[in-house]
mmCIF file of C-alpha atoms in Angstrom:
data_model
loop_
_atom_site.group_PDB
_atom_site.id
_atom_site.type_symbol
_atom_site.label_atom_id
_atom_site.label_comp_id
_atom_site.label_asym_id
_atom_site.label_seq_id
_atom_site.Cartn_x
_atom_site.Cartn_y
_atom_site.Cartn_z
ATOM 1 C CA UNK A 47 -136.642 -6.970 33.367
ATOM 2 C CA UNK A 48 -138.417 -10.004 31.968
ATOM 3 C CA UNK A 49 -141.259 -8.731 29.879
ATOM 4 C CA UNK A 50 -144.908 -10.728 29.252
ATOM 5 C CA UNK A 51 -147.467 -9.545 26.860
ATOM 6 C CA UNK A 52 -150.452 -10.936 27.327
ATOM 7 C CA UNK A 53 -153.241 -11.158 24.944
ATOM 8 C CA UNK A 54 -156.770 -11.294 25.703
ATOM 9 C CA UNK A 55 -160.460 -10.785 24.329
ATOM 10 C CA UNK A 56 -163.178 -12.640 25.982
ATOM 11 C CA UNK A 57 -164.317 -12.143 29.495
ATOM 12 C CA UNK A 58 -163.098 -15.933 30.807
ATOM 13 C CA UNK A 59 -159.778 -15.186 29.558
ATOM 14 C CA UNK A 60 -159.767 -12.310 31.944
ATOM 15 C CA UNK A 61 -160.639 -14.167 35.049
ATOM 16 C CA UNK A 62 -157.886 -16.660 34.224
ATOM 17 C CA UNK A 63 -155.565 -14.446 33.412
ATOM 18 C CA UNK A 64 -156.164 -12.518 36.713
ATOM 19 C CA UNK A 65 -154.638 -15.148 38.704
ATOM 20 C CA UNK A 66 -151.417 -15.333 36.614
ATOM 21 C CA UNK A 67 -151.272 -11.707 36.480
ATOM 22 C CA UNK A 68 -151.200 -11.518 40.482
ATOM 23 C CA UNK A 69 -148.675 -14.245 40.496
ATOM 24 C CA UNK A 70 -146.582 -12.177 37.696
ATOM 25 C CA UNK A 71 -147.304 -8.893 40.217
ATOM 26 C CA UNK A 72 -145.635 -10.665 43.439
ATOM 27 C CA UNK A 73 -142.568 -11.682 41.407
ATOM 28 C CA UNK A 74 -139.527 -8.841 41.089
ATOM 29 C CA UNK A 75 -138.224 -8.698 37.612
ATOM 30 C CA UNK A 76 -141.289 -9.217 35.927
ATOM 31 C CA UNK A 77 -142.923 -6.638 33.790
ATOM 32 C CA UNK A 78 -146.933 -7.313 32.241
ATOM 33 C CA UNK A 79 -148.544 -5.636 29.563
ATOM 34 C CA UNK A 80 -151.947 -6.268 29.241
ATOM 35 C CA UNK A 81 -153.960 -6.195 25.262
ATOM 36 C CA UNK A 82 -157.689 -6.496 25.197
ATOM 37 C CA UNK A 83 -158.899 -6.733 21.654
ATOM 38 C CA UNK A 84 -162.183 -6.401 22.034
ATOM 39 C CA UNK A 85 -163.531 -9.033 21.080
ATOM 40 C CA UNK A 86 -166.420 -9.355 23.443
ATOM 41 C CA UNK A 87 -166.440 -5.445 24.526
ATOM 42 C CA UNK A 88 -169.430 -5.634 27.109
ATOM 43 C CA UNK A 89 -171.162 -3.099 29.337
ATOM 44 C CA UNK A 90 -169.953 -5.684 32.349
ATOM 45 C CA UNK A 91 -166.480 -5.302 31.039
ATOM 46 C CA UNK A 92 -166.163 -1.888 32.906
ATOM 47 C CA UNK A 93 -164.150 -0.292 35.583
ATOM 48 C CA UNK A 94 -166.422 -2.198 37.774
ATOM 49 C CA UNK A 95 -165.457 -5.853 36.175
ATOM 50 C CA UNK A 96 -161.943 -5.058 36.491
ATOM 51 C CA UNK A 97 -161.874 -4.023 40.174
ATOM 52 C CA UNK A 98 -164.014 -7.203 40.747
ATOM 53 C CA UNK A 99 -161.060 -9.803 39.968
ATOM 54 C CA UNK A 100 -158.548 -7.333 41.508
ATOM 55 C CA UNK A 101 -156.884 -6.308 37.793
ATOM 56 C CA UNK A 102 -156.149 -3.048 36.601
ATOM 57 C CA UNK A 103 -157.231 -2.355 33.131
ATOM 58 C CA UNK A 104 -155.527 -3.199 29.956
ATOM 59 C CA UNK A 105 -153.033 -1.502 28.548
ATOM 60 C CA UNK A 106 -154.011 -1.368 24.818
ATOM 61 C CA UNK A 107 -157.279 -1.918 23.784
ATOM 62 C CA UNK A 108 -157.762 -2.451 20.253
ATOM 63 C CA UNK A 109 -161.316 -2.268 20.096
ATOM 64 C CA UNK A 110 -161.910 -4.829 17.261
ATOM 65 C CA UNK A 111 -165.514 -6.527 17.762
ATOM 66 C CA UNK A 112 -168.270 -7.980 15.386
ATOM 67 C CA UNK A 113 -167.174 -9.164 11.431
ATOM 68 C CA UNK A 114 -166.942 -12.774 10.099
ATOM 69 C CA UNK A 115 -164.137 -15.111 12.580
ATOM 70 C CA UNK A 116 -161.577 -14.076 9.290
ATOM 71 C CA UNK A 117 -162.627 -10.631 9.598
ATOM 72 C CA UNK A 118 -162.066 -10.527 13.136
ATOM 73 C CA UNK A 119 -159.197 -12.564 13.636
ATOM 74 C CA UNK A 120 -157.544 -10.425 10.784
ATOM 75 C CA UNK A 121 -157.738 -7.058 12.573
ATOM 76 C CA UNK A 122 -157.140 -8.413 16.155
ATOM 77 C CA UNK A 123 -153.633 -10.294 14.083
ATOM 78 C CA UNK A 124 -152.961 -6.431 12.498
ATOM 79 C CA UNK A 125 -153.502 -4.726 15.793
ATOM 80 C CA UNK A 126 -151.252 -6.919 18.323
ATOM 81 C CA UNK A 127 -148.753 -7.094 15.607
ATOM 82 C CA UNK A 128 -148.640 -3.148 15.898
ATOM 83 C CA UNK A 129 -148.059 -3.662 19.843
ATOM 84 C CA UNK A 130 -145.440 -5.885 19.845
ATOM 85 C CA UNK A 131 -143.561 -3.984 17.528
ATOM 86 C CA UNK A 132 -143.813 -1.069 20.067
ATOM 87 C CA UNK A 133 -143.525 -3.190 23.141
ATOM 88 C CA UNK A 134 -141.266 -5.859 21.976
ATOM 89 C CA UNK A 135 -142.101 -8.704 24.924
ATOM 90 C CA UNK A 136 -139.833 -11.531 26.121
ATOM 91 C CA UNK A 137 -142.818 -13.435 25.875
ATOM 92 C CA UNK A 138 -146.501 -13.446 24.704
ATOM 93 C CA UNK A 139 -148.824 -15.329 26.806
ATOM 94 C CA UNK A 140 -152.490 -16.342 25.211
ATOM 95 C CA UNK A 141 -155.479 -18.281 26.870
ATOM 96 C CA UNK A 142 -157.713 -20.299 25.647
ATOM 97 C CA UNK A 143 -159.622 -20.914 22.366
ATOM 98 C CA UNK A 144 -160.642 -17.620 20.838
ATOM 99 C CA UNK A 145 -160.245 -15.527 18.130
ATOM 100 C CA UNK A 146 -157.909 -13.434 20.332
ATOM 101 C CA UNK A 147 -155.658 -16.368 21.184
ATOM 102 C CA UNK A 148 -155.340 -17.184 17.636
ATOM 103 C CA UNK A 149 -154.280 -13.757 16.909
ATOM 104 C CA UNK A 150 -152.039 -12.956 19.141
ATOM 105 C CA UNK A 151 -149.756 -16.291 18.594
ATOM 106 C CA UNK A 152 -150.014 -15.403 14.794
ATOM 107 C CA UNK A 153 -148.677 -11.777 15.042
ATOM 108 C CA UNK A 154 -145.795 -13.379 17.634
ATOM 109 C CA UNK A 155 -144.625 -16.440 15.148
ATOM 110 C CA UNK A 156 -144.829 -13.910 12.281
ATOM 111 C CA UNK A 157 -142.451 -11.502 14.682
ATOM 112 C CA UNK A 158 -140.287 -14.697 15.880
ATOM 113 C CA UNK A 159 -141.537 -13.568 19.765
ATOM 114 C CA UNK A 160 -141.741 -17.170 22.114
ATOM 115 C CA UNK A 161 -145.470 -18.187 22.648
ATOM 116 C CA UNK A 162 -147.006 -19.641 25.624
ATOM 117 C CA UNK A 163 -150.293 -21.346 25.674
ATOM 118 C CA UNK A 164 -152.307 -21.729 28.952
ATOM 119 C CA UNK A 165 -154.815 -24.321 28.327
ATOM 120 C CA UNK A 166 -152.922 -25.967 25.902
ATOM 121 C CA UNK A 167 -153.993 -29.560 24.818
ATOM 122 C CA UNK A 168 -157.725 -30.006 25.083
ATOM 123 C CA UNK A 169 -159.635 -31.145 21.944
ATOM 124 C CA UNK A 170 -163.248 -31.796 21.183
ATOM 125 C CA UNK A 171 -162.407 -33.315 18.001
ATOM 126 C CA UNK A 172 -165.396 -31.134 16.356
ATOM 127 C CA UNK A 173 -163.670 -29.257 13.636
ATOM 128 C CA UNK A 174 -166.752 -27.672 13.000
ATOM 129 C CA UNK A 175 -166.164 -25.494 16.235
ATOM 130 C CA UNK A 176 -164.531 -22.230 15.272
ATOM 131 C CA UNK A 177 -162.691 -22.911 18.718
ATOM 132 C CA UNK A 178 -161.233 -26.325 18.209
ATOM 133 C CA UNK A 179 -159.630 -24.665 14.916
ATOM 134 C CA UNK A 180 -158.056 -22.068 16.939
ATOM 135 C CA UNK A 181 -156.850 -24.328 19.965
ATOM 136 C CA UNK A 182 -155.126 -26.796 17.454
ATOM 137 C CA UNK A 183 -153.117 -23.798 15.524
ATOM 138 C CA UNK A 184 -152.111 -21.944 18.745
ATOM 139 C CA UNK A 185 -151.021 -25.282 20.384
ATOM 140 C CA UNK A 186 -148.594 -25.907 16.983
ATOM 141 C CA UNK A 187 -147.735 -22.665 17.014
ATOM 142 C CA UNK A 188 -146.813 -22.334 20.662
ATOM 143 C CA UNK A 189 -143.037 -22.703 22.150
ATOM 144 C CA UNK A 190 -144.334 -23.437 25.610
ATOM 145 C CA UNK A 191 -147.788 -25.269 26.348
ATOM 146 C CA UNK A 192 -149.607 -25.181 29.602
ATOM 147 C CA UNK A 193 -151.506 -28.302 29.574
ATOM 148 C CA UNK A 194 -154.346 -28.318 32.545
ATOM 149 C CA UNK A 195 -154.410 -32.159 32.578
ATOM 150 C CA UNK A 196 -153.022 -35.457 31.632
ATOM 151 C CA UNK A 197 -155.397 -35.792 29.066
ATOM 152 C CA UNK A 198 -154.304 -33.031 27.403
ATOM 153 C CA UNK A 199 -151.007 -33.742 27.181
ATOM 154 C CA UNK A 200 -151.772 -37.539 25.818
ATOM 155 C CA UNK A 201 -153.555 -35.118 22.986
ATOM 156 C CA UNK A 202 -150.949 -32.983 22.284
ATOM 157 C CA UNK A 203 -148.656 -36.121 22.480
ATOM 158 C CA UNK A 204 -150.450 -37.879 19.898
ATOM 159 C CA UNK A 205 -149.972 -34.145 17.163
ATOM 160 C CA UNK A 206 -146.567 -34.322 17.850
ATOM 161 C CA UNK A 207 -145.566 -32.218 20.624
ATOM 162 C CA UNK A 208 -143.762 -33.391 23.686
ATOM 163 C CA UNK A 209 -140.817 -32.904 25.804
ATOM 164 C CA UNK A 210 -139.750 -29.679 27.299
ATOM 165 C CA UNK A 211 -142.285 -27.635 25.195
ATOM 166 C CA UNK A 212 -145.451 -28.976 27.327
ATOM 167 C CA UNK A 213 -145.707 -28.617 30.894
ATOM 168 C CA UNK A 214 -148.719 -29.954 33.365
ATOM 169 C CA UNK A 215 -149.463 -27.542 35.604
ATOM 170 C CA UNK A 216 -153.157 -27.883 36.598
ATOM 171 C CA UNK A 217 -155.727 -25.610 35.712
ATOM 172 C CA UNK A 218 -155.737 -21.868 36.762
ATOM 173 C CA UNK A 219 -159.563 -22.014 36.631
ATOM 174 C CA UNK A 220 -159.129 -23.652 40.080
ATOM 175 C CA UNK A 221 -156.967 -20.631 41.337
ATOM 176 C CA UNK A 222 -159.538 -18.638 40.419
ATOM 177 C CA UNK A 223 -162.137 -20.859 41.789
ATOM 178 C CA UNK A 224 -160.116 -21.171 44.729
ATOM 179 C CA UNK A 225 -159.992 -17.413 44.936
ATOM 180 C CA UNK A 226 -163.009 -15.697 43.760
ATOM 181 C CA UNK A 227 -165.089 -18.245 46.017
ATOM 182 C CA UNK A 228 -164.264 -16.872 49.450
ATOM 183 C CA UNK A 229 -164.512 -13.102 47.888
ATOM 184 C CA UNK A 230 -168.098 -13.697 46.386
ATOM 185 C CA UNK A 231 -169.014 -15.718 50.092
ATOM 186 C CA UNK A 232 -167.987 -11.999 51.832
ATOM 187 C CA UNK A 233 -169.495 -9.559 48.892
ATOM 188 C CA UNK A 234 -171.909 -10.777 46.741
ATOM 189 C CA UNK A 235 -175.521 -11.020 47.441
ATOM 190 C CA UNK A 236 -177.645 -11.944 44.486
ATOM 191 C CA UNK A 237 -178.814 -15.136 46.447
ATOM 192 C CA UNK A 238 -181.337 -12.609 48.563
ATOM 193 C CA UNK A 239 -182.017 -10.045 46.026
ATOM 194 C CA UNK A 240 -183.339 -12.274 43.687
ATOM 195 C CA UNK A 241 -185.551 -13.964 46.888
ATOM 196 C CA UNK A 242 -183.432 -17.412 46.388
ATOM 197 C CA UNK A 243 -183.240 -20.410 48.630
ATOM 198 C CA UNK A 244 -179.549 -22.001 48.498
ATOM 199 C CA UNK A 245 -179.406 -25.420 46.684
ATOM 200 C CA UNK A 246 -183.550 -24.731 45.820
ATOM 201 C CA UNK A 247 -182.527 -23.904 42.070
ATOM 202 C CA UNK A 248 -180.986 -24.005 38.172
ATOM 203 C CA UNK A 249 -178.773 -21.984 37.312
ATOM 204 C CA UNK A 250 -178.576 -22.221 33.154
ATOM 205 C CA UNK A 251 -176.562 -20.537 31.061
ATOM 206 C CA UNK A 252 -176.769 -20.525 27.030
ATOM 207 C CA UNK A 253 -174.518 -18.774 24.657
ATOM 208 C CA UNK A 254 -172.680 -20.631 22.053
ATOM 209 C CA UNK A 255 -173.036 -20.608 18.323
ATOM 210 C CA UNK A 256 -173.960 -23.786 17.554
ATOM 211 C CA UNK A 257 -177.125 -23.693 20.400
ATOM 212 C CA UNK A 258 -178.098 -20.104 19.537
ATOM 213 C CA UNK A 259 -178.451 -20.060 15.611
ATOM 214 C CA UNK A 260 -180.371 -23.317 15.762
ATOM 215 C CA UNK A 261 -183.928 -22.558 16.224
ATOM 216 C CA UNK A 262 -184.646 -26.375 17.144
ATOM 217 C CA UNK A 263 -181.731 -26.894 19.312
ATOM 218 C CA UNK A 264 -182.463 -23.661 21.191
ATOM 219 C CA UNK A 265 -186.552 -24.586 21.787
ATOM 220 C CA UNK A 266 -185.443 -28.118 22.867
ATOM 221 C CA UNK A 267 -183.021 -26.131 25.634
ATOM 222 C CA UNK A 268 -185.840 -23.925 26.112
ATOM 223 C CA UNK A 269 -188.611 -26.631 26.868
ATOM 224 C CA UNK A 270 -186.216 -28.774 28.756
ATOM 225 C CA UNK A 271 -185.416 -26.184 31.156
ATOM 226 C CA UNK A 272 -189.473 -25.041 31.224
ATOM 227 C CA UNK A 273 -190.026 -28.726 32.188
ATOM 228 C CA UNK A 274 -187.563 -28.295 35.093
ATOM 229 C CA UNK A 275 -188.888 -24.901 36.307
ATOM 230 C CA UNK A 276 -192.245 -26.790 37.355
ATOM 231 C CA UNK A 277 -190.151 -28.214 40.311
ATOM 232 C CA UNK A 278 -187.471 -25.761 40.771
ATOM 233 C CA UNK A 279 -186.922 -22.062 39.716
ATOM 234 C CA UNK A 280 -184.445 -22.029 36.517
ATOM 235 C CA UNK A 281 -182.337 -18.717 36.685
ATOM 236 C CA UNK A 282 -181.210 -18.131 33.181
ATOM 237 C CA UNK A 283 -178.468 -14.578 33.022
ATOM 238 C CA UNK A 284 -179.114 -13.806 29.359
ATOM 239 C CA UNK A 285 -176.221 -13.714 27.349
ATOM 240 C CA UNK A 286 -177.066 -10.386 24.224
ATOM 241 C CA UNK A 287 -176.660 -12.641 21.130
ATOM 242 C CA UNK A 288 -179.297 -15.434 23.146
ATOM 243 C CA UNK A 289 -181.711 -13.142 23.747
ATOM 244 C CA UNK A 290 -181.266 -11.876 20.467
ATOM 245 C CA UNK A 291 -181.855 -16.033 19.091
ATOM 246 C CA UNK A 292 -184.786 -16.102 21.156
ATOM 247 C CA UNK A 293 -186.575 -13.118 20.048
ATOM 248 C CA UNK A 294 -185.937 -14.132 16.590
ATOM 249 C CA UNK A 295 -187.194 -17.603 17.030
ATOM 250 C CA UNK A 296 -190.350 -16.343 18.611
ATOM 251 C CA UNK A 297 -189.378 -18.140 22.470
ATOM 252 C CA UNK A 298 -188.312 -15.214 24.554
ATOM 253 C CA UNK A 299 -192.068 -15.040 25.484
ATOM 254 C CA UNK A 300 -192.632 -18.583 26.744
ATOM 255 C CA UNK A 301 -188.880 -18.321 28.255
ATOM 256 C CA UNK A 302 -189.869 -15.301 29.885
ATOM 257 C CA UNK A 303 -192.998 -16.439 31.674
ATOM 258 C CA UNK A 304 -191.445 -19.899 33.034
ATOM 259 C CA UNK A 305 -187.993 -18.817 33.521
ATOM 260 C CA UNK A 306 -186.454 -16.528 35.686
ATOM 261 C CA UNK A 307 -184.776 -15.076 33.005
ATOM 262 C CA UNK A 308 -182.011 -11.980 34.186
ATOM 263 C CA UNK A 309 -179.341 -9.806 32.646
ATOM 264 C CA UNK A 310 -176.110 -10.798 33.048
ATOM 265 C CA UNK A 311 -174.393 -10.616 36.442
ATOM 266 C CA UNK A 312 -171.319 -9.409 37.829
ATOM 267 C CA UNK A 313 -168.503 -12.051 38.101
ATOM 268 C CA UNK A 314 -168.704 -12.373 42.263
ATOM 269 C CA UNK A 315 -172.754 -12.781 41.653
ATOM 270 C CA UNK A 316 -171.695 -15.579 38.768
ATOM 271 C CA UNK A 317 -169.693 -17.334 41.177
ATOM 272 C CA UNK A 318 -172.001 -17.249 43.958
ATOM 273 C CA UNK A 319 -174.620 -18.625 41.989
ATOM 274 C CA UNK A 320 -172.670 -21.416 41.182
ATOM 275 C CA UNK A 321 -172.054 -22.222 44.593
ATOM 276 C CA UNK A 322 -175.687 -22.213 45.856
ATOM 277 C CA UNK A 323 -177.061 -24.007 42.556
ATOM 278 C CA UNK A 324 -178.939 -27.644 43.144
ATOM 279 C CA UNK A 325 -177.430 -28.196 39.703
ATOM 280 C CA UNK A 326 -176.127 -26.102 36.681
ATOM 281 C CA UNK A 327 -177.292 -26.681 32.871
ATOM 282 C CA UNK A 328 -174.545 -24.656 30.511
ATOM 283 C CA UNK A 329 -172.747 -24.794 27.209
ATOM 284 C CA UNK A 330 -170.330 -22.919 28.856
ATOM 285 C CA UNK A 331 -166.531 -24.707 28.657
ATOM 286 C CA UNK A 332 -165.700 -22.405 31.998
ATOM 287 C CA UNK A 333 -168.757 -23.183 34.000
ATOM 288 C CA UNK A 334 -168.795 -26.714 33.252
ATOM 289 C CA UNK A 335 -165.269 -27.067 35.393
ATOM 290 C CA UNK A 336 -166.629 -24.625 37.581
ATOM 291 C CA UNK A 337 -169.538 -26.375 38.884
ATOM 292 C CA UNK A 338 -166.856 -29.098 39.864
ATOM 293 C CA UNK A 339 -164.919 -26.776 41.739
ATOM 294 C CA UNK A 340 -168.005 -25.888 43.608
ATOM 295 C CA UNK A 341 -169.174 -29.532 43.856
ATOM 296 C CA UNK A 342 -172.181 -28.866 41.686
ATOM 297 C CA UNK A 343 -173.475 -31.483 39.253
ATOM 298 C CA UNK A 344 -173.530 -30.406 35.576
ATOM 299 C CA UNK A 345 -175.397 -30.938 32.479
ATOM 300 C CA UNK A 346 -173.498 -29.607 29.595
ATOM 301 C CA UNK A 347 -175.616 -28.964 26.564
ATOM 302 C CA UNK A 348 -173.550 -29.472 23.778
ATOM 303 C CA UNK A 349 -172.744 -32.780 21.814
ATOM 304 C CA UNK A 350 -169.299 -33.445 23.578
ATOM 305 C CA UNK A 351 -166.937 -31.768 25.840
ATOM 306 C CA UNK A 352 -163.199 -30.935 25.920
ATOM 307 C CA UNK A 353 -163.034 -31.732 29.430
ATOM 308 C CA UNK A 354 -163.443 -35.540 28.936
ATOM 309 C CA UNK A 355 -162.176 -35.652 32.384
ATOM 310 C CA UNK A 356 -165.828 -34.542 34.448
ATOM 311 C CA UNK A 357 -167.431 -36.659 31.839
ATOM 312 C CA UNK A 358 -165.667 -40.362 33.096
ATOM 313 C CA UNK A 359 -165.440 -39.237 36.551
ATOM 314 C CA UNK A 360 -169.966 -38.649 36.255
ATOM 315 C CA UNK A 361 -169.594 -34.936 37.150
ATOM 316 C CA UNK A 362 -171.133 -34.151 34.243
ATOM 317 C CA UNK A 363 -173.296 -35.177 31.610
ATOM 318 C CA UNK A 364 -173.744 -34.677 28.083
ATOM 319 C CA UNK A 365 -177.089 -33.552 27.111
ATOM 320 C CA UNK A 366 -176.995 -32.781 22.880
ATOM 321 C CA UNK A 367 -179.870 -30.350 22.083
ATOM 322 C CA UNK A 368 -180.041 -31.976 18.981
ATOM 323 C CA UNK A 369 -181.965 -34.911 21.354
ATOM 324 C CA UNK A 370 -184.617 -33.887 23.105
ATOM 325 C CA UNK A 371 -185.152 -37.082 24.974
ATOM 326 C CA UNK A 372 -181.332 -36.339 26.168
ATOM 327 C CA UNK A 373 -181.817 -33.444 27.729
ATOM 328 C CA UNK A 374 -184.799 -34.462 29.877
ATOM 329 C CA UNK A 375 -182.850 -37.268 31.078
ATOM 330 C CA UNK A 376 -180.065 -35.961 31.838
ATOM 331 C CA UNK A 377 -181.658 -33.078 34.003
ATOM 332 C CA UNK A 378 -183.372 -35.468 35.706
ATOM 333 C CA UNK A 379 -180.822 -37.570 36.327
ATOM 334 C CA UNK A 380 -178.823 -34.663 37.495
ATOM 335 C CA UNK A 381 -181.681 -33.246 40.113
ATOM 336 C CA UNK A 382 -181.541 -36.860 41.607
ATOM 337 C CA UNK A 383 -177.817 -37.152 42.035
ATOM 338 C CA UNK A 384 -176.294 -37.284 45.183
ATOM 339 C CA UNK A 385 -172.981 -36.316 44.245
ATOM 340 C CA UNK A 386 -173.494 -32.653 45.430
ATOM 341 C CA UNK A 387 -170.326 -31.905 48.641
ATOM 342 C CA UNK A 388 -168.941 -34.891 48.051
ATOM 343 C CA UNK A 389 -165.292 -35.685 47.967
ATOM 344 C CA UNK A 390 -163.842 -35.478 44.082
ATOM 345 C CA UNK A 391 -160.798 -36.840 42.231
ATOM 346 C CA UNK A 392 -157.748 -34.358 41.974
ATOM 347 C CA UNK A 393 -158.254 -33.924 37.702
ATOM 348 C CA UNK A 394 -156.986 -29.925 37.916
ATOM 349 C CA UNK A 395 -154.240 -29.683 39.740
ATOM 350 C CA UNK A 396 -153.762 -28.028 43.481
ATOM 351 C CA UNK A 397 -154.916 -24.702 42.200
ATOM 352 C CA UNK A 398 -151.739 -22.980 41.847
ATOM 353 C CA UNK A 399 -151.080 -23.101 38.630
ATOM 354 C CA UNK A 400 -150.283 -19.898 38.063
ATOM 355 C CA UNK A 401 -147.346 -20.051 39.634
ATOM 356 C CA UNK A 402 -146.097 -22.994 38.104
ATOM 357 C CA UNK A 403 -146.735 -21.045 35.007
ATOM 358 C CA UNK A 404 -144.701 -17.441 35.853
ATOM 359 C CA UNK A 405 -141.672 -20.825 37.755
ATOM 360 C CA UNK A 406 -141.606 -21.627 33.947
ATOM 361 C CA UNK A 407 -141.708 -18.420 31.804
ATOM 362 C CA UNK A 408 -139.021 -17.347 34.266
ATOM 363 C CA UNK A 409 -137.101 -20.664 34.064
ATOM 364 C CA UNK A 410 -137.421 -20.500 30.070
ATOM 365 C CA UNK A 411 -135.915 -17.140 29.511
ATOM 366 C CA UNK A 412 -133.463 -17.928 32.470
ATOM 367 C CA UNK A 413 -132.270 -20.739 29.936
ATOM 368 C CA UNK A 414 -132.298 -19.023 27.163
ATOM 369 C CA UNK A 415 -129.837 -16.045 28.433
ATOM 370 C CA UNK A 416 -127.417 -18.497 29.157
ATOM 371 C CA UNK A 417 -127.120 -20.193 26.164
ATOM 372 C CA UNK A 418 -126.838 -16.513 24.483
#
């Protein structure tokens, strides 16, 4: 019995892991045990999330949320230690950029356990992001690195790392895509309840660090998108800590009266407003590459992008808060495009990466036993 451990924290990393973990379920052999640290423990992270993307829930939760990144990171490294120890895994599988994915390849090198790294590769080159820190360690730290793209194995080429270690296999984002789509066109139906005309809106999302605890990077967002709500409706789900930036900046107000601000959705309602969106405005990494898989144009509101790809191929655009002229522009430019449906270039794979992944774990410790 070939045995994965599989480390996880934020709710992306759950939605990608999902379709791995069904691929890992229809193999014989093959034994999963799910950690959650709890790194961004939610009220949508119930029973409910869970059944949503068809995953039973995690094993071991260690509950560790809030603290400094060393603080956190320290705990989460203390508590999957203490599981491995009692589970002792053939393999531990991590996703991502987080906190969690830096601590759980930490507490396997420190135990000598083999470490595999879906989304392995991609760089912003902005050390200043807590998550470009953790995506360089994990990648050197990794014994098997699941790159989503050719870029991204030209970056992990250029640190060093090459040859049987790094494998292209496409992005499981697109599984999911793939996936989730056709179950949120059958069960979800925010589109009516919130009284919305398909392809007649924005969807925006805004959560990340450097956008929220920057009072003039998060009122540029904030008028931009007000701008674009006197043509179309902007539907902004409210991520806690933004509505918490808002407040404190003294814009939840004006957001309030010209948005149509929300709480936070299930996953099925995410996806389907995605799909229905004239155009999406995010900081989101996920959402950018999911508004390709749903032919959507994006506007990514950050000052650059590890998927450089969407960029050079004009399915997105770069829109830095810290310009506001950019972030009109680039809206508008977006509302006018035509791209929306049309045919796009194959940058993610054929959406079944997750079995290419589970081939290779499989194939790895196949290999190794021999040699033993």
């Amino acid at each position: 019995m070939l045995r994965i451990l599989t480390v996880l924290g934020a709710r992306p990393q759950f939605i990608k892991a999902a379709a791995v973990s069904r691929a890992i379920a229809g193999r014989p052999g093959l034994e999963e045990v799910v950690v959650h640290t709890g790194q961004h423990f939610d009220a949508n992270m119930s029973a409910v999330f869970f059944d949503e993307l068809g995953m039973r829930a995690p094993e071991h939760n260690l509950a560790v949320a809030g603290g400094t990144h060393g603080e956190q990171t320290g705990r989460m490294l203390a508590g999957v230690e203490r599981v491995l120890r009692d589970v002792r895994p053939d393999w531990v599988l991590v996703y991502g950029d987080t906190n969690s994915t830096l601590a759980g390849a930490l507490a396997a090198a420190k135990l000598l356990i083999p470490i595999a790294h879906v989304e392995a590769g991609l760089r912003s080159f902005n050390r200043r992001m807590p998550e470009e820190v953790n995506r360089v360690l994990t990648d050197h730290a990794s014994d098997l690195l699941f790159a989503p793209t050719r870029t991204a194995v030209e970056n992990l080429a250029r640190e060093g790392i090459t040859g049987d270690r790094v494998a292209r296999v496409g992005d499981v984002m697109y599984d999911a895509a793939r996936h989730y789509g056709a179950l949120a066109e059958e069960r979800s139906r925010v589109i009516e309840a919130l009284g919305l005309v398909p392809g007649g809106y924005v969807l925006a999302t805004v959560h990340r660090q450097e956008n929220t605890d920057d009072v003039e990077r998060l009122a540029t967002i904030v008028e931009a998108l007000a701008e674009t709500a006197a043509e179309l409706p902007v539907v902004l789900p409210l991520h806690p800590r933004t509505r918490k930036a808002l407040a404190a900046a003294g814009l939840l107000g004006a957001a309030e009266r010209v948005l149509r601000v929300i709480d936070p959705v299930g996953y099925l309602d995410i996806v389907m407003l995605e799909r229905r969106a004239r155009i999406i405005a995010t900081d989101s990494g996920g959402m950018q590459k999911e508004a390709f898989f749903h032919r959507v144009p994006c506007v990514t509101l950050r000052d650059e992008t590890e998927w450089v790809e969407l960029v050079e191929s004009g399915w997105n655009r770069l829109a830095p808060p810290s310009d506001r002229t950019a972030v009109r522009r680039e809206l508008r430019r977006a509302l006018d495009a035509t791209e929306r449906g049309a045919s796009a270039p194959d940058l993610y794979g054929a959406g079944n990466a997750a079995s290419l992944i589970v081939d290779r774990l499989v194939g790895v410790a196949s290999a190794r036993l021999v040699e033993a």
